[in-house]
PDB file of C-alpha atoms in Angstrom:
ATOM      1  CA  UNK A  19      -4.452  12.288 -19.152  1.00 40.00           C
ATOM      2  CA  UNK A  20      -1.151  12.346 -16.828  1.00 36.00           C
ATOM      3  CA  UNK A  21      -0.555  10.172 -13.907  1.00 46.00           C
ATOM      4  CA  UNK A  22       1.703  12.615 -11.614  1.00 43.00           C
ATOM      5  CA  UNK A  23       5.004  11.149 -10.714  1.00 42.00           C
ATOM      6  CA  UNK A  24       5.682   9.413  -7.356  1.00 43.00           C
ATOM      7  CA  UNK A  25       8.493  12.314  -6.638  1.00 38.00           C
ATOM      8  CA  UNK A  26       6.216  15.051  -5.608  1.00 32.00           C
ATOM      9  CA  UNK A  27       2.641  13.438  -4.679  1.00 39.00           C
ATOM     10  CA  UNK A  28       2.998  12.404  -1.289  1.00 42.00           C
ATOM     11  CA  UNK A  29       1.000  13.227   1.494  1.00 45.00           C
ATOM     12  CA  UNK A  30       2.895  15.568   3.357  1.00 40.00           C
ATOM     13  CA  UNK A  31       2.366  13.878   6.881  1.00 47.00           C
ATOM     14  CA  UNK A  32       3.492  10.124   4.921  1.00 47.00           C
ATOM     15  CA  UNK A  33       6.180  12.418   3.400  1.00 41.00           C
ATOM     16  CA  UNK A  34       7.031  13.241   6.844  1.00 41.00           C
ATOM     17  CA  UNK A  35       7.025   9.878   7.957  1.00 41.00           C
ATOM     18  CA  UNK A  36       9.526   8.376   5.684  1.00 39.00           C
ATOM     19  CA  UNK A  37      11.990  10.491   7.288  1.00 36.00           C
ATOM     20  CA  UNK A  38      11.089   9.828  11.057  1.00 38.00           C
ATOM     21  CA  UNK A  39      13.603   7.633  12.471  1.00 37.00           C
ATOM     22  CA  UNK A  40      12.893   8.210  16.288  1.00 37.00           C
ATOM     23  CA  UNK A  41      12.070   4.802  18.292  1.00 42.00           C
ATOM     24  CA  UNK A  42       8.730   4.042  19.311  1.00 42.00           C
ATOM     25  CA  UNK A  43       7.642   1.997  22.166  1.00 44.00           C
ATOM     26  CA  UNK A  44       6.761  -1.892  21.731  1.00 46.00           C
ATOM     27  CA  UNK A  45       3.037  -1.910  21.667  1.00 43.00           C
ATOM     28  CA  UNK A  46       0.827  -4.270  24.639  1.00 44.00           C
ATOM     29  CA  UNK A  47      -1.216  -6.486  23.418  1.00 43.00           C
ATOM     30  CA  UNK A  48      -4.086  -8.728  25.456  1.00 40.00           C
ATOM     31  CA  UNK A  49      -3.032 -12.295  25.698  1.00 44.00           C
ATOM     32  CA  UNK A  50      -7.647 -12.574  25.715  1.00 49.00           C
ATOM     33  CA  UNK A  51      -7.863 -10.859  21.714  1.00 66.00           C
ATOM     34  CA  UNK A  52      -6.072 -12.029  18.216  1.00 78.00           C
ATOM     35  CA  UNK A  53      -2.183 -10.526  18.811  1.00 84.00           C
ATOM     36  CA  UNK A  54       0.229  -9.976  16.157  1.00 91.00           C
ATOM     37  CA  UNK A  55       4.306  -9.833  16.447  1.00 93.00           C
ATOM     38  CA  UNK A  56       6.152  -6.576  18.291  1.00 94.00           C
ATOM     39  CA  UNK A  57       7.879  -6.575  15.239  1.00 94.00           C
ATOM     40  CA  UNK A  58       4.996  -6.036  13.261  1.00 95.00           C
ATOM     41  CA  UNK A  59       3.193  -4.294  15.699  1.00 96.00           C
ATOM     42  CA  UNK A  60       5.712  -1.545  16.242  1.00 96.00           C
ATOM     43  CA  UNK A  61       6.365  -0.814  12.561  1.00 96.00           C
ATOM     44  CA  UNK A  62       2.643   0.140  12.177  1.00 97.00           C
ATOM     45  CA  UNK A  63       2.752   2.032  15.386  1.00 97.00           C
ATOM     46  CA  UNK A  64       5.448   4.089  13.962  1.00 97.00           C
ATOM     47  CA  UNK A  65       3.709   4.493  10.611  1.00 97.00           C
ATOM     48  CA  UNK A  66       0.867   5.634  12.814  1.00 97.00           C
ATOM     49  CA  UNK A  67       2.653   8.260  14.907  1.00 97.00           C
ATOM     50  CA  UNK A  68       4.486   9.310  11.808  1.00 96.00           C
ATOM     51  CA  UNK A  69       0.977  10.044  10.363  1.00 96.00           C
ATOM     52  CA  UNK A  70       0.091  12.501  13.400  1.00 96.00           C
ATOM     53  CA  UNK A  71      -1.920  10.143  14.842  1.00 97.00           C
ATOM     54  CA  UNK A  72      -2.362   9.223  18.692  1.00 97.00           C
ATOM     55  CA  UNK A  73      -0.814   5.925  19.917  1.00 97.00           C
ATOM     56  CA  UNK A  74      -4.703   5.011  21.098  1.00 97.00           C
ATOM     57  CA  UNK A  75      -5.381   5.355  17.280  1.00 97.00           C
ATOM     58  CA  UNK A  76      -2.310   3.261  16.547  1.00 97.00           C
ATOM     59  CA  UNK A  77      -3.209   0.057  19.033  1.00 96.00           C
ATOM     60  CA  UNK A  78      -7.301   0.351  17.980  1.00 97.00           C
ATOM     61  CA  UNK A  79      -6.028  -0.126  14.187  1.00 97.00           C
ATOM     62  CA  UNK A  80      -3.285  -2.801  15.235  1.00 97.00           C
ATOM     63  CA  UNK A  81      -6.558  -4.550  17.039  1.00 96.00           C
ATOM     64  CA  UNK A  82      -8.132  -4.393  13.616  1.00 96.00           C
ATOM     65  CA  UNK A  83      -5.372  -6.011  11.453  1.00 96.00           C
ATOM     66  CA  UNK A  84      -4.579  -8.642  14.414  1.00 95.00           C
ATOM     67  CA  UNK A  85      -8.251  -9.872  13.292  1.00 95.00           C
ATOM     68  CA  UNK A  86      -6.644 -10.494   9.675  1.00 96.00           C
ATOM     69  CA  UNK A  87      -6.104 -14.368  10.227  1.00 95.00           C
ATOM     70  CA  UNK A  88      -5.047 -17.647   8.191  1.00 94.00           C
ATOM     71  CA  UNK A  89      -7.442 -20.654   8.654  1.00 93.00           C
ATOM     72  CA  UNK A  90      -4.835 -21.692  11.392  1.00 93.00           C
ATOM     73  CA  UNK A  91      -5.301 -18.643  13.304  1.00 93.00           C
ATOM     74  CA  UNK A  92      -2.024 -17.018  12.860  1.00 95.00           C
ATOM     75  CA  UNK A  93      -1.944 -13.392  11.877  1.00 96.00           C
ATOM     76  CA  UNK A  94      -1.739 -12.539   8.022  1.00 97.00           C
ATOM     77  CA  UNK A  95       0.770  -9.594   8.340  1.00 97.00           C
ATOM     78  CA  UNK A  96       3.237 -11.970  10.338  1.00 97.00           C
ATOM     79  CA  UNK A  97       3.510 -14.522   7.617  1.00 97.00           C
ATOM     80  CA  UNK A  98       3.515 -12.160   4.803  1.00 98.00           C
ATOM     81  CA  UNK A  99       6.791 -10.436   6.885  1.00 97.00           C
ATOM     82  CA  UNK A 100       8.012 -13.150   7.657  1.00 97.00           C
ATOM     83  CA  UNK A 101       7.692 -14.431   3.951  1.00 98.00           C
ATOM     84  CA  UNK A 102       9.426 -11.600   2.814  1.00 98.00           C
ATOM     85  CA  UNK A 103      12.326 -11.714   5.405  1.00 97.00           C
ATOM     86  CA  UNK A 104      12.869 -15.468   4.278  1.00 98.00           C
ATOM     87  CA  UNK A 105      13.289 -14.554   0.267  1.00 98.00           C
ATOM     88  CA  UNK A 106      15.178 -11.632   1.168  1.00 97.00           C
ATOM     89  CA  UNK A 107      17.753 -13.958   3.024  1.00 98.00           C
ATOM     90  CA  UNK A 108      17.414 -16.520   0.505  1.00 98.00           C
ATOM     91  CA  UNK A 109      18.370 -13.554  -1.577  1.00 98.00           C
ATOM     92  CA  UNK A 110      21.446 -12.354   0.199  1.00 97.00           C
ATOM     93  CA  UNK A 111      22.551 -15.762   0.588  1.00 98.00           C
ATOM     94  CA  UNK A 112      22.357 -16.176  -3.518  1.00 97.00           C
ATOM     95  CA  UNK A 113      19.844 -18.975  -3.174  1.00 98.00           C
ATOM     96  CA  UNK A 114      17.084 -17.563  -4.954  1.00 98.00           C
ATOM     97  CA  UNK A 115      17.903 -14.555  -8.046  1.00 98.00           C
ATOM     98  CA  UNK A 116      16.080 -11.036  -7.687  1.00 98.00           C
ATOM     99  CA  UNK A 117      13.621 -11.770 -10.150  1.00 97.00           C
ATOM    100  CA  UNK A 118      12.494 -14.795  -8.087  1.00 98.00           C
ATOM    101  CA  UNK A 119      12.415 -12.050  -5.140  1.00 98.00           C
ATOM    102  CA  UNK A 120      10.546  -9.826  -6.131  1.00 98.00           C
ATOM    103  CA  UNK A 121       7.911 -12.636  -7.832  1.00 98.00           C
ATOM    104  CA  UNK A 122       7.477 -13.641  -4.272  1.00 98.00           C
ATOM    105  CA  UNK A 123       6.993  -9.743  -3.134  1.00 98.00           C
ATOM    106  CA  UNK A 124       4.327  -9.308  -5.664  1.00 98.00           C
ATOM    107  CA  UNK A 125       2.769 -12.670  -4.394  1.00 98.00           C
ATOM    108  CA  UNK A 126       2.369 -11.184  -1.063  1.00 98.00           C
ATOM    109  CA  UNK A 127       0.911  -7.451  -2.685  1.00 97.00           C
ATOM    110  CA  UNK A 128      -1.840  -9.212  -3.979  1.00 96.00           C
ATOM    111  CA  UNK A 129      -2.374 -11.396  -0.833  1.00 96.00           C
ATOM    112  CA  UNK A 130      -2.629  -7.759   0.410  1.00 96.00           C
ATOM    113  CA  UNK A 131      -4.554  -5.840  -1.756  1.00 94.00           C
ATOM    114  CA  UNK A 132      -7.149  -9.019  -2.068  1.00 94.00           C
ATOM    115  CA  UNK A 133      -7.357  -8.642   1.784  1.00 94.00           C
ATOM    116  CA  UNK A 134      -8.117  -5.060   1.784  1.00 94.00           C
ATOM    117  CA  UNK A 135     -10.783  -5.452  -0.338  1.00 92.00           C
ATOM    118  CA  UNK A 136     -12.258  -8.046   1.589  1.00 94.00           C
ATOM    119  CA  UNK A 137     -11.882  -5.963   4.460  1.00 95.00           C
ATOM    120  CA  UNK A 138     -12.120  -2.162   3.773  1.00 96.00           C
ATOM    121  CA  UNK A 139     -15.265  -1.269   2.113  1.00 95.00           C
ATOM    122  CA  UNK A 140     -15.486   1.812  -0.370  1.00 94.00           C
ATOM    123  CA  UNK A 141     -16.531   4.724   1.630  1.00 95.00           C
ATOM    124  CA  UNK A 142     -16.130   7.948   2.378  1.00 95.00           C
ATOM    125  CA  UNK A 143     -13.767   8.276   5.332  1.00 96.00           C
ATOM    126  CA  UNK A 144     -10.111   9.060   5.024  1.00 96.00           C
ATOM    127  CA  UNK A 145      -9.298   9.041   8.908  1.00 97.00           C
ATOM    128  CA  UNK A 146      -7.473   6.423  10.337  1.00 97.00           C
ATOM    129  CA  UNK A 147      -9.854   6.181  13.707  1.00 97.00           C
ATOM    130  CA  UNK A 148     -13.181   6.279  11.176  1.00 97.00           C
ATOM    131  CA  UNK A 149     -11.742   3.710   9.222  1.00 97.00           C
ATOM    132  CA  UNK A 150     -11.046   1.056  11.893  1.00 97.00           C
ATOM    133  CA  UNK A 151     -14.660   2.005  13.478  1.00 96.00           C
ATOM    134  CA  UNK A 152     -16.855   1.543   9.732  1.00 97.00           C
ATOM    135  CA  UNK A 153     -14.425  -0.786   8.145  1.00 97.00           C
ATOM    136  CA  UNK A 154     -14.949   1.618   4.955  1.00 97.00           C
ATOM    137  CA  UNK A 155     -12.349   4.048   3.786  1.00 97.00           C
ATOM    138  CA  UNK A 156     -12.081   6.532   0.118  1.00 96.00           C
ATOM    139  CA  UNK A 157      -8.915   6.767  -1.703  1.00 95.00           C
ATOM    140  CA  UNK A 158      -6.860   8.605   0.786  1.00 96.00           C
ATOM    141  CA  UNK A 159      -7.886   5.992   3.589  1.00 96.00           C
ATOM    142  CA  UNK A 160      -6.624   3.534   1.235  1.00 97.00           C
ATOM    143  CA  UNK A 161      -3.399   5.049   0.483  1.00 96.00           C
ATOM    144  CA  UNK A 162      -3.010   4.860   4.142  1.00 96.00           C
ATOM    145  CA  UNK A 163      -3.626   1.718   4.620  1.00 97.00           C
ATOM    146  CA  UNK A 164      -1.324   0.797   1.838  1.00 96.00           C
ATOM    147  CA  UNK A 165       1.905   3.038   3.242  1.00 97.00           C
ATOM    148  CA  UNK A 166       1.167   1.749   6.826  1.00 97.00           C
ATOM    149  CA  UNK A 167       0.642  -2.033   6.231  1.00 97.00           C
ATOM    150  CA  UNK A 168       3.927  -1.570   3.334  1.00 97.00           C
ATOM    151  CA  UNK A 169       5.922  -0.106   6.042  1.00 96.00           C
ATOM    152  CA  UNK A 170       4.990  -3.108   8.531  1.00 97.00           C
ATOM    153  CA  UNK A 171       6.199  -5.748   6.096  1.00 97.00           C
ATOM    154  CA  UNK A 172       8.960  -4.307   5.088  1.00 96.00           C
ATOM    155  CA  UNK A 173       8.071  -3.049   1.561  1.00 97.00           C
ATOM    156  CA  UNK A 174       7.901  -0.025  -0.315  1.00 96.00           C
ATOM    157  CA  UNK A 175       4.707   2.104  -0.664  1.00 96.00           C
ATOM    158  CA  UNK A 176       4.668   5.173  -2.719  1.00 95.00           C
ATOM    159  CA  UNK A 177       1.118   7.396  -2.902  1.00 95.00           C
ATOM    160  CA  UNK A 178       0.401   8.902  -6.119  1.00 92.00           C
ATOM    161  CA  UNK A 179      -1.420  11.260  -7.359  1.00 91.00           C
ATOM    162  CA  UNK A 180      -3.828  10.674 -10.474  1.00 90.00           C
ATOM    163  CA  UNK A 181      -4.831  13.010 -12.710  1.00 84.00           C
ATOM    164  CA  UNK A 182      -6.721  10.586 -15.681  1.00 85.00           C
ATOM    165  CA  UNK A 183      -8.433   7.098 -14.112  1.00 85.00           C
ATOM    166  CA  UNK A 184      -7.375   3.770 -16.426  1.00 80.00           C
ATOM    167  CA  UNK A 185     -11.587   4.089 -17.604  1.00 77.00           C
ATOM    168  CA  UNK A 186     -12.057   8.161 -17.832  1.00 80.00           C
ATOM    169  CA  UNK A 187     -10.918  11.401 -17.071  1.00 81.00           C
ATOM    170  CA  UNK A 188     -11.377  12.900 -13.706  1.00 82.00           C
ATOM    171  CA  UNK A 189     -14.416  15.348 -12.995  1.00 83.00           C
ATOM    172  CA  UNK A 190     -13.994  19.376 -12.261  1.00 84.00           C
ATOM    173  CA  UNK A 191     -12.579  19.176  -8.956  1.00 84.00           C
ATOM    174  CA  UNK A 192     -12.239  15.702  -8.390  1.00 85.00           C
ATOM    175  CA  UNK A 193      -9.178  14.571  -6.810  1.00 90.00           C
ATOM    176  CA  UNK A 194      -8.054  10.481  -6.468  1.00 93.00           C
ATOM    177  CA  UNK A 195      -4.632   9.646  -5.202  1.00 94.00           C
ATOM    178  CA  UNK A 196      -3.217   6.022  -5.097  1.00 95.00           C
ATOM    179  CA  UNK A 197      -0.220   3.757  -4.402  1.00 96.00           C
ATOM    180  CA  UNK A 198       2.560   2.564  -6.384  1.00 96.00           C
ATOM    181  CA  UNK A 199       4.414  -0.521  -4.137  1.00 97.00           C
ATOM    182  CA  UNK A 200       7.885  -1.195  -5.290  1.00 97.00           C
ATOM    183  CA  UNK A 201       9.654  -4.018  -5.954  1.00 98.00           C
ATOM    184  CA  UNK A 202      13.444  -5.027  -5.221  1.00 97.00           C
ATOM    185  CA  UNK A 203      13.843  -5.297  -9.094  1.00 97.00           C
ATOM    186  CA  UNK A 204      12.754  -1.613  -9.556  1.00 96.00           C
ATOM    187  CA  UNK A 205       9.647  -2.777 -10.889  1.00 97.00           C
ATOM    188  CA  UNK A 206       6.077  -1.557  -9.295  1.00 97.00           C
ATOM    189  CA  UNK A 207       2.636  -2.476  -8.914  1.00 97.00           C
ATOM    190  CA  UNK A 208      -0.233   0.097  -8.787  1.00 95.00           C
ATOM    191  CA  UNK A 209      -2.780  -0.781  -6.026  1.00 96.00           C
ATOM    192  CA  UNK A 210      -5.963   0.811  -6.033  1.00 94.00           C
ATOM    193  CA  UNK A 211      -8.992  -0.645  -4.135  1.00 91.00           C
ATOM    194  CA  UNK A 212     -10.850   1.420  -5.859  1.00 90.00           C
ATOM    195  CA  UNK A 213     -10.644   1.324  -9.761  1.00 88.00           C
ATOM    196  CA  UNK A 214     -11.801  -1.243 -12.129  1.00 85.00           C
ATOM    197  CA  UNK A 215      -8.494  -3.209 -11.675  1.00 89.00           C
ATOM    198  CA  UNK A 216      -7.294  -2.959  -8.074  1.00 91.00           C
ATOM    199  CA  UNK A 217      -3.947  -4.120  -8.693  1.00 94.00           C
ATOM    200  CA  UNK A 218      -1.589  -4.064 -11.743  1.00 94.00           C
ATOM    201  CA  UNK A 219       1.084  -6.702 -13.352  1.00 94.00           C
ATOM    202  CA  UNK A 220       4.365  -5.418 -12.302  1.00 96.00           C
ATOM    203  CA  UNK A 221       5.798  -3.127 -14.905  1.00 95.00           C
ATOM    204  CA  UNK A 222       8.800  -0.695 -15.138  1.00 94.00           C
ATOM    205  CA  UNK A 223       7.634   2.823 -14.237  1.00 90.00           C
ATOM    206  CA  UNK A 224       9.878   4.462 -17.238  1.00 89.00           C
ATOM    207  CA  UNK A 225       8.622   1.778 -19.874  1.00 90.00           C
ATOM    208  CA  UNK A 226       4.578   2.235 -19.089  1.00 91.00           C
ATOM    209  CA  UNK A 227       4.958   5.872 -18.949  1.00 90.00           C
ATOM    210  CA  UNK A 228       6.490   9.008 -20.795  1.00 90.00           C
ATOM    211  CA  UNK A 229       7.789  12.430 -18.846  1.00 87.00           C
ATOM    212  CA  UNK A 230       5.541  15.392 -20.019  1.00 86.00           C
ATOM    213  CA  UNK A 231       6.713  18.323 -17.701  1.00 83.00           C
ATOM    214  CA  UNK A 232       5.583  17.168 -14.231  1.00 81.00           C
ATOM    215  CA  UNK A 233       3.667  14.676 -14.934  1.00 84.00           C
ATOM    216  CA  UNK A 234       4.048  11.350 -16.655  1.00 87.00           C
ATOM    217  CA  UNK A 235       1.185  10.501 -19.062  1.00 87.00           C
ATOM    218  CA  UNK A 236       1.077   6.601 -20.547  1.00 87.00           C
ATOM    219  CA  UNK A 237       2.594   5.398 -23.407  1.00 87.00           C
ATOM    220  CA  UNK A 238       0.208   2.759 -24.662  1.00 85.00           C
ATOM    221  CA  UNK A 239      -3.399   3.980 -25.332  1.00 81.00           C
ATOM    222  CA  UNK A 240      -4.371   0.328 -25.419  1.00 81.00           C
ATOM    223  CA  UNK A 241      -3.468  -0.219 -22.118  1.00 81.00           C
ATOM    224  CA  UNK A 242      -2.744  -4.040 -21.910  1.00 80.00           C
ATOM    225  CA  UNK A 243      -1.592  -3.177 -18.119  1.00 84.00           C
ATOM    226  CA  UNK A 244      -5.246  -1.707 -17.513  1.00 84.00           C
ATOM    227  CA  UNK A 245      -3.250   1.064 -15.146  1.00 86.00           C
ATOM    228  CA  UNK A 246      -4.228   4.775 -14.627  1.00 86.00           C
ATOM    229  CA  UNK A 247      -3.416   6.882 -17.632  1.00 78.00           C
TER     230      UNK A 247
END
């Protein structure tokens, strides 16, 4: 009944990624398809490469989220970046507090995570190329989705191991790994496409959870925040 801590869970290639800091090449898009921003577009390439993936993988799944549109056409990660790079500014600027900050980051994680789920089936692929082809993706594919599309908008993603689900315990052998996104207040939010409760309330890491060894195992057995134990 432990939920490992974010320190030592990651995926080694995402692990690897967070400490790439080489610059990638502006992506091409076709003026004929649904485009996003270079901005936008190169952060996920670079979350791509950083995952050993090919560039061809990289623009296939950029062609995928570009699809992700508002009723005005305009692409979904672009406003939710561009959302976030506003309240940041207000932020430095001491117009809006940090609370209100990150109130407006967790807005745009559920935007997210309600998107995902509209557009990622559960499945059973975890690679990046089957995942853009079947729409479908298992926990791993998730987690990638999450650290990429974080990355791209500027936020936080942190994948997780999980050693007790929020409803049982896991089976002999079974393995599940998800994603804690952080907030500027220190705060996260557990997003899993794939449990009962996909996404969490934002809570303090160090108040839901107590250290046992290497692991941290949940305080409340009542779980009001209905998060992985």
């Amino acid at each position: 009944n432990y939920l490992a801590p974010p320190a030592f869970t990651q995926l080694p290639a995402l692990q690897e990624a967070q400490t790439a800091s080489s610059p990638v090449e502006q992506p091409t898009q076709s003026t004929s398809s649904p485009v996003i921003n270079a901005l936008s577009a190169g952060r996920i390439t670079e979350s791509v490469l950083g995952l050993e993936y090919s560039d061809r993988t990289a623009q296939k799944f950029i062609a995928l989220i570009a699809r992700w549109q508002d009723e005005s056409g305009n692409s979904l990660v672009d406003l939710w970046r561009e959302r976030i790079e506003q309240a940041q500014k207000q932020f430095g600027e001491k117009m809006i507090s940090l609370e209100e900050l990150a109130s407006i980051e967790a807005d745009i994680i559920n935007e997210l995570a309600k998107n995902i789920r509209e557009e990622i089936k559960s499945g059973d692929e975890f690679d990046l190329d089957e995942i853009t082809e079947f729409r479908s993706a298992n926990c791993t594919g998730h987690t990638e989705l999450a650290y990429i599309l974080a990355n791209a908008l500027g936020l936080t993603a942190i994948p997780t191991s999980v050693l007790e689900f929020e409803n049982r315990r896991l089976y002999p052998g079974e393995e599940h790994i998800m994603t804690l996104m952080k907030l500027s207040d220190g705060k996260v939010i557990q997003l899993d496409p794939l449990a009962p409760h996909p996404i969490s309330e934002p809570f303090a890491l160090e108040q839901a959870y107590s250290k046992k060894g290497y692991y941290l195992e949940i305080q409340s057995q009542d779980n009001p925040l209905k998060i992985h134990r």
